[in-house]
């Protein structure tokens, strides 16, 4: 009996070794596991550790993970610094302690892509003996909540007003560029020089680990008073989009600024007049405009069709399930649905069928969730595809 059992165990083990040494089979099996399980699997043996740490495996795992994206929700200015993963049914599937850097105060998440979050915070300064936020500066951090890693980027140029940022990803997996618009603060500038002429843009590249100044720009992304991010931007198919303020009202969008990974800029007209409660989202791989008209209690959803010339198409117009005294604080899209966060409620909207679903997030103690993004777990490095020397520097600045 014992001999038979030993023989069976030997045969099973022997077959497993055959499978294990077929790279594609083993990678295919492991790539479907959650990131938390993969981090444990790295300690099984050196072979597994090398496989899971390889860029090829990280890319395969990401492809599987993209099929199971959720929402990542962050209670803005939450002292607990906790992130929540929420599915389309409103079920909280996981909570994650926020990866932070020691010299950072409260963080704000500004975008999410392939498991990496870009976060900002405004450092503190002493003004007339009082400690206040320095809104003319911003610290930028790239985090991976699944691996609990974070990278604090080097400081950008000095600015005389609140800077705006946007993040572009690609063309390769785990490459990114951060565009930072600032009002140049230099003593050499002439006093009569206008503020517009001092506005510049600089770009941080994950491939170099440093900033490079593009120079003066004719446009500056608008700041939104109702958004905790300060400005709304979205990345779609290799391009970043921001709102530009209208000439009549600085709080209402008048057009759209576009930048691509090659650092070229263009402007795009809006389809019609919009309101202060307007958002840019990525809906089914297209740049989309979501505009909530409070007085009429309706929402218009436009999609930008990329043909020979950009052309807006009205996808749908529908009544909102909340009253005009309850404003939309944040809007984000995931695949073919849109997540609306209002002053008191949370809704998922299906624009194809005109269906609204209210989410019950009362199990979380915080009452307001001003920031949410589509999210998928990954093993991507916060530093991007850097050479070994840059990776070492990143580790020294990460946690």
XYZ file of C-alpha atoms in Angstrom:
399
model
C 0.000 0.000 0.000
C 2.757 2.411 0.976
C 4.768 1.544 -2.107
C 1.761 2.229 -4.343
C 1.144 5.588 -2.650
C 4.794 6.580 -2.975
C 4.735 5.607 -6.646
C 1.620 7.741 -7.297
C 3.143 10.720 -5.515
C 6.326 10.313 -7.513
C 4.399 10.157 -10.803
C 2.333 13.261 -9.951
C 5.420 15.167 -8.859
C 7.291 14.087 -11.939
C 4.437 15.270 -14.195
C 4.308 18.602 -12.371
C 8.009 19.148 -12.969
C 7.388 18.507 -16.674
C 4.662 21.172 -16.654
C 6.718 23.576 -14.572
C 9.564 23.552 -17.036
C 7.312 24.405 -19.927
C 7.569 28.170 -19.494
C 4.395 29.148 -21.316
C 2.217 26.692 -19.374
C 3.506 27.729 -15.965
C 3.302 31.431 -16.807
C -0.255 30.958 -18.085
C -1.305 29.308 -14.811
C 0.397 31.772 -12.480
C -0.619 34.881 -14.427
C -4.280 34.316 -13.478
C -3.591 34.590 -9.752
C -4.171 37.792 -7.737
C -1.096 39.957 -7.215
C -1.097 39.181 -3.486
C -0.806 35.445 -4.269
C 1.916 36.074 -6.858
C 4.017 37.946 -4.309
C 3.799 34.870 -2.059
C 4.622 32.553 -4.980
C 7.895 34.409 -5.551
C 9.215 32.811 -2.364
C 8.459 29.230 -3.527
C 11.731 28.867 -5.445
C 14.254 30.896 -7.405
C 12.798 29.739 -10.702
C 9.337 31.024 -9.822
C 10.785 34.262 -8.500
C 12.695 34.901 -11.760
C 9.597 34.072 -13.815
C 7.194 36.314 -11.859
C 9.748 39.158 -11.813
C 10.301 39.050 -15.585
C 8.794 41.803 -17.716
C 7.273 39.205 -20.069
C 5.300 37.639 -17.197
C 4.262 41.051 -15.847
C 2.864 41.907 -19.297
C 0.922 38.606 -19.516
C -0.504 39.034 -16.016
C -1.695 42.509 -16.925
C -3.566 41.209 -19.973
C -5.542 38.783 -17.777
C -6.108 41.360 -15.069
C -7.547 43.922 -17.490
C -10.508 41.579 -18.031
C -11.501 41.997 -14.365
C -11.236 45.727 -13.801
C -13.091 47.382 -10.894
C -13.340 50.870 -9.409
C -10.781 52.131 -6.946
C -12.345 54.665 -4.588
C -10.425 57.100 -2.431
C -12.087 59.250 0.252
C -10.384 62.572 -0.404
C -8.560 64.060 2.595
C -9.174 60.863 4.577
C -6.813 60.661 7.552
C -6.930 56.836 7.380
C -5.368 56.920 3.880
C -7.320 53.883 2.715
C -8.350 52.783 -0.778
C -11.420 50.683 -1.572
C -12.018 48.367 -4.525
C -15.673 48.449 -5.620
C -17.314 46.391 -8.375
C -20.215 47.465 -10.591
C -22.733 46.085 -8.092
C -21.431 48.346 -5.360
C -19.790 45.469 -3.496
C -16.596 46.440 -1.695
C -14.228 43.628 -2.622
C -11.112 44.849 -0.825
C -9.645 47.703 1.200
C -5.992 48.673 0.867
C -3.825 50.796 3.111
C -2.490 53.605 0.990
C 1.203 53.321 0.001
C 2.737 56.629 0.991
C 6.082 58.322 1.340
C 7.284 59.556 4.724
C 7.629 63.211 3.750
C 4.225 63.393 2.057
C 1.090 64.609 3.793
C -2.410 63.811 2.551
C -2.457 62.542 -1.030
C -4.968 62.984 -3.828
C -5.281 60.381 -6.574
C -5.382 62.064 -9.999
C -5.365 59.101 -12.381
C -5.205 55.315 -12.615
C -3.819 53.197 -15.438
C -2.762 49.519 -15.563
C -2.563 49.301 -11.764
C -0.455 52.429 -11.276
C -1.880 55.479 -9.515
C -0.552 58.990 -9.901
C -1.016 60.953 -6.680
C -0.298 64.539 -5.750
C -0.140 66.566 -2.582
C 0.572 70.173 -1.838
C 3.417 70.605 0.667
C 3.084 72.831 3.707
C 4.680 76.246 4.163
C 4.694 78.899 6.903
C 2.809 82.072 5.955
C 2.770 84.869 8.579
C 3.468 82.318 11.281
C 0.610 80.045 10.140
C 1.200 76.636 8.540
C -0.807 76.382 5.303
C -0.786 74.338 2.108
C 1.571 75.657 -0.565
C -0.691 75.464 -3.620
C 2.037 76.916 -5.851
C 3.982 73.672 -5.509
C 3.003 70.032 -5.888
C 4.681 66.737 -5.007
C 3.972 63.848 -7.374
C 4.039 60.185 -6.409
C 3.504 57.048 -8.511
C 2.007 54.176 -6.470
C 1.119 50.536 -7.046
C -1.414 49.624 -4.311
C -1.243 45.902 -5.118
C 2.523 45.626 -4.567
C 2.489 48.421 -1.935
C 5.288 50.274 -3.697
C 5.536 54.020 -4.231
C 7.960 56.317 -6.036
C 8.312 59.996 -5.144
C 9.294 61.922 -8.275
C 11.892 64.700 -8.239
C 10.570 68.213 -7.739
C 9.564 70.229 -10.789
C 10.227 73.890 -11.526
C 9.142 76.644 -9.161
C 5.709 78.069 -9.938
C 3.911 81.282 -9.014
C 0.460 79.643 -9.115
C -1.170 76.259 -8.696
C 0.326 73.884 -11.314
C -1.713 71.408 -13.385
C -0.626 67.923 -14.412
C -1.636 65.113 -16.740
C -0.216 61.630 -17.269
C 0.273 59.850 -20.601
C 1.096 56.139 -20.810
C 2.889 54.134 -23.506
C 3.668 53.365 -26.180
C 5.188 50.360 -24.355
C 3.653 48.829 -21.255
C 4.922 50.499 -18.084
C 6.144 53.681 -19.722
C 4.687 57.049 -18.872
C 5.161 60.787 -19.189
C 3.844 63.424 -16.785
C 2.989 66.843 -18.202
C 3.226 69.657 -15.645
C 1.995 73.162 -16.451
C 3.416 75.899 -14.254
C 3.803 79.670 -14.060
C 7.551 80.229 -14.259
C 8.971 81.818 -11.127
C 12.232 83.452 -12.151
C 13.831 86.656 -10.967
C 15.102 87.396 -14.463
C 11.588 87.788 -15.829
C 10.608 91.369 -16.539
C 7.962 92.851 -14.268
C 5.812 93.915 -17.205
C 5.775 90.397 -18.647
C 2.240 88.992 -18.530
C 1.299 85.924 -16.538
C 0.277 84.132 -19.726
C 3.742 84.600 -21.216
C 5.313 83.005 -18.139
C 3.217 79.847 -18.388
C 5.327 76.872 -19.372
C 5.155 73.095 -19.542
C 7.691 70.486 -18.480
C 7.593 66.716 -18.915
C 8.800 63.916 -16.651
C 9.703 60.705 -18.500
C 9.875 57.317 -16.782
C 12.571 56.285 -19.263
C 14.961 59.022 -18.060
C 13.721 59.614 -14.500
C 13.995 63.383 -14.927
C 12.117 66.511 -16.011
C 12.662 68.387 -19.260
C 11.167 71.825 -19.944
C 9.239 72.175 -23.211
C 8.968 75.920 -22.845
C 6.176 78.468 -23.080
C 2.694 77.238 -23.953
C -0.272 79.296 -25.175
C -2.780 77.252 -23.167
C -3.126 76.361 -19.485
C -5.575 73.682 -18.213
C -8.428 75.161 -16.212
C -8.799 74.629 -12.461
C -12.127 73.322 -11.259
C -13.513 74.650 -7.983
C -15.753 71.619 -7.402
C -13.107 68.985 -8.107
C -10.605 67.952 -5.398
C -8.083 67.401 -8.179
C -8.043 71.038 -9.161
C -8.291 70.078 -12.849
C -9.935 67.259 -14.776
C -7.915 65.297 -17.309
C -8.211 61.903 -18.983
C -5.887 59.671 -21.012
C -7.385 57.969 -24.091
C -5.567 56.077 -26.855
C -2.178 57.705 -26.426
C -3.438 61.252 -25.802
C -4.198 63.394 -22.737
C -7.126 65.785 -22.643
C -7.795 68.743 -20.317
C -10.510 71.381 -20.217
C -9.615 74.945 -21.152
C -11.648 77.654 -19.420
C -14.081 79.722 -21.458
C -13.353 83.403 -21.979
C -16.589 84.379 -20.253
C -16.349 82.223 -17.101
C -13.117 80.648 -15.743
C -15.156 77.929 -13.986
C -16.866 76.667 -17.159
C -15.032 74.732 -19.905
C -14.765 76.494 -23.242
C -12.672 73.999 -25.218
C -10.292 71.030 -24.795
C -6.492 70.891 -24.829
C -4.916 67.725 -26.233
C -1.305 66.502 -25.918
C 0.185 63.287 -27.272
C 3.136 61.212 -26.137
C 5.324 63.063 -28.682
C 4.593 66.287 -26.725
C 2.611 68.044 -29.448
C -0.458 70.115 -28.534
C -3.805 70.820 -30.196
C -7.161 72.278 -29.177
C -10.595 70.747 -29.761
C -13.909 72.587 -29.707
C -16.714 71.397 -27.455
C -19.937 70.182 -29.128
C -22.061 72.849 -27.399
C -22.155 74.976 -24.265
C -21.521 72.936 -21.148
C -21.788 73.540 -17.414
C -19.426 73.747 -14.483
C -20.321 70.118 -13.695
C -18.724 68.631 -16.804
C -16.189 65.816 -17.012
C -13.934 64.155 -19.572
C -13.984 60.334 -19.442
C -12.766 57.319 -21.393
C -15.933 55.536 -22.526
C -15.349 52.358 -24.551
C -11.995 53.642 -25.769
C -13.284 57.042 -26.907
C -12.880 60.478 -25.419
C -16.302 61.331 -24.017
C -17.828 64.445 -22.510
C -20.293 64.105 -19.626
C -22.159 67.345 -18.897
C -24.696 67.600 -16.070
C -27.195 70.462 -16.410
C -28.393 71.123 -12.874
C -31.365 73.341 -13.689
C -32.874 70.872 -16.153
C -31.692 67.838 -14.150
C -30.395 66.122 -17.286
C -27.049 64.743 -18.444
C -25.696 64.822 -21.993
C -23.036 62.306 -23.009
C -20.997 63.071 -26.126
C -18.404 60.856 -27.841
C -15.559 62.194 -29.967
C -15.280 60.201 -33.170
C -11.784 60.258 -34.686
C -12.248 60.571 -38.427
C -10.420 62.886 -40.811
C -11.541 65.676 -38.502
C -12.640 65.220 -34.866
C -16.442 65.032 -34.729
C -18.702 64.935 -31.668
C -21.661 62.555 -31.555
C -24.406 62.789 -28.932
C -24.579 59.288 -27.476
C -27.502 59.954 -25.147
C -29.387 62.536 -23.116
C -31.186 61.448 -19.962
C -32.733 62.719 -16.752
C -30.544 62.283 -13.675
C -31.947 60.571 -10.544
C -30.770 63.360 -8.231
C -32.164 66.848 -7.643
C -30.630 70.071 -8.914
C -29.365 71.004 -5.431
C -27.221 67.852 -5.329
C -24.259 68.430 -7.634
C -22.091 65.826 -9.326
C -18.741 65.891 -7.514
C -16.909 63.351 -9.655
C -17.582 61.259 -12.768
C -15.528 58.379 -14.182
C -16.148 55.688 -16.819
C -15.201 51.998 -16.900
C -15.709 50.137 -20.169
C -19.333 50.943 -21.156
C -20.649 52.345 -17.855
C -20.309 55.624 -15.974
C -19.873 56.096 -12.218
C -21.477 59.282 -10.844
C -20.517 60.517 -7.381
C -22.832 63.219 -6.051
C -23.014 65.088 -2.754
C -25.060 62.315 -1.129
C -25.321 59.377 -3.513
C -23.383 57.045 -5.825
C -24.769 55.796 -9.139
C -23.727 53.529 -11.994
C -25.238 54.572 -15.320
C -25.606 52.370 -18.400
C -25.871 54.786 -21.363
C -26.852 52.011 -23.800
C -30.050 51.159 -21.907
C -30.581 54.380 -19.938
C -30.462 52.474 -16.661
C -29.410 54.018 -13.316
C -28.294 51.839 -10.407
C -27.698 53.364 -6.994
C -24.784 51.904 -5.065
C -25.024 51.313 -1.341
C -21.624 52.153 0.129
C -22.931 52.809 3.639
C -20.792 50.024 5.087
C -17.805 52.344 4.759
C -17.706 54.915 7.538
C -16.816 57.805 5.203
C -19.893 59.438 3.665
C -18.333 61.048 0.606
C -16.152 59.607 -2.145
C -15.015 62.474 -4.358
C -12.379 60.420 -6.238
C -12.839 57.138 -8.107
C -11.110 55.539 -11.093
C -11.213 52.378 -13.150
C -8.562 50.042 -11.741
C -6.881 46.744 -12.537
C -4.257 44.982 -10.404
C -0.771 44.655 -11.831
C 2.858 43.962 -10.969
C 4.129 47.016 -12.840
C 7.031 48.940 -11.395
C 6.366 52.502 -10.260
C 9.569 53.592 -11.973
C 8.566 52.314 -15.401
C 11.048 50.644 -17.733
C 14.214 52.144 -16.274
C 17.732 50.805 -16.563
C 19.181 49.058 -13.439
C 20.832 52.233 -12.153
C 17.567 54.184 -12.303
C 15.744 51.274 -10.656
C 18.204 51.445 -7.767
C 17.534 55.148 -7.347
C 13.800 54.439 -7.411
C 14.124 51.866 -4.626
C 15.968 54.387 -2.471
C 13.021 56.799 -2.847
C 10.238 54.240 -2.575
C 8.722 52.214 0.258
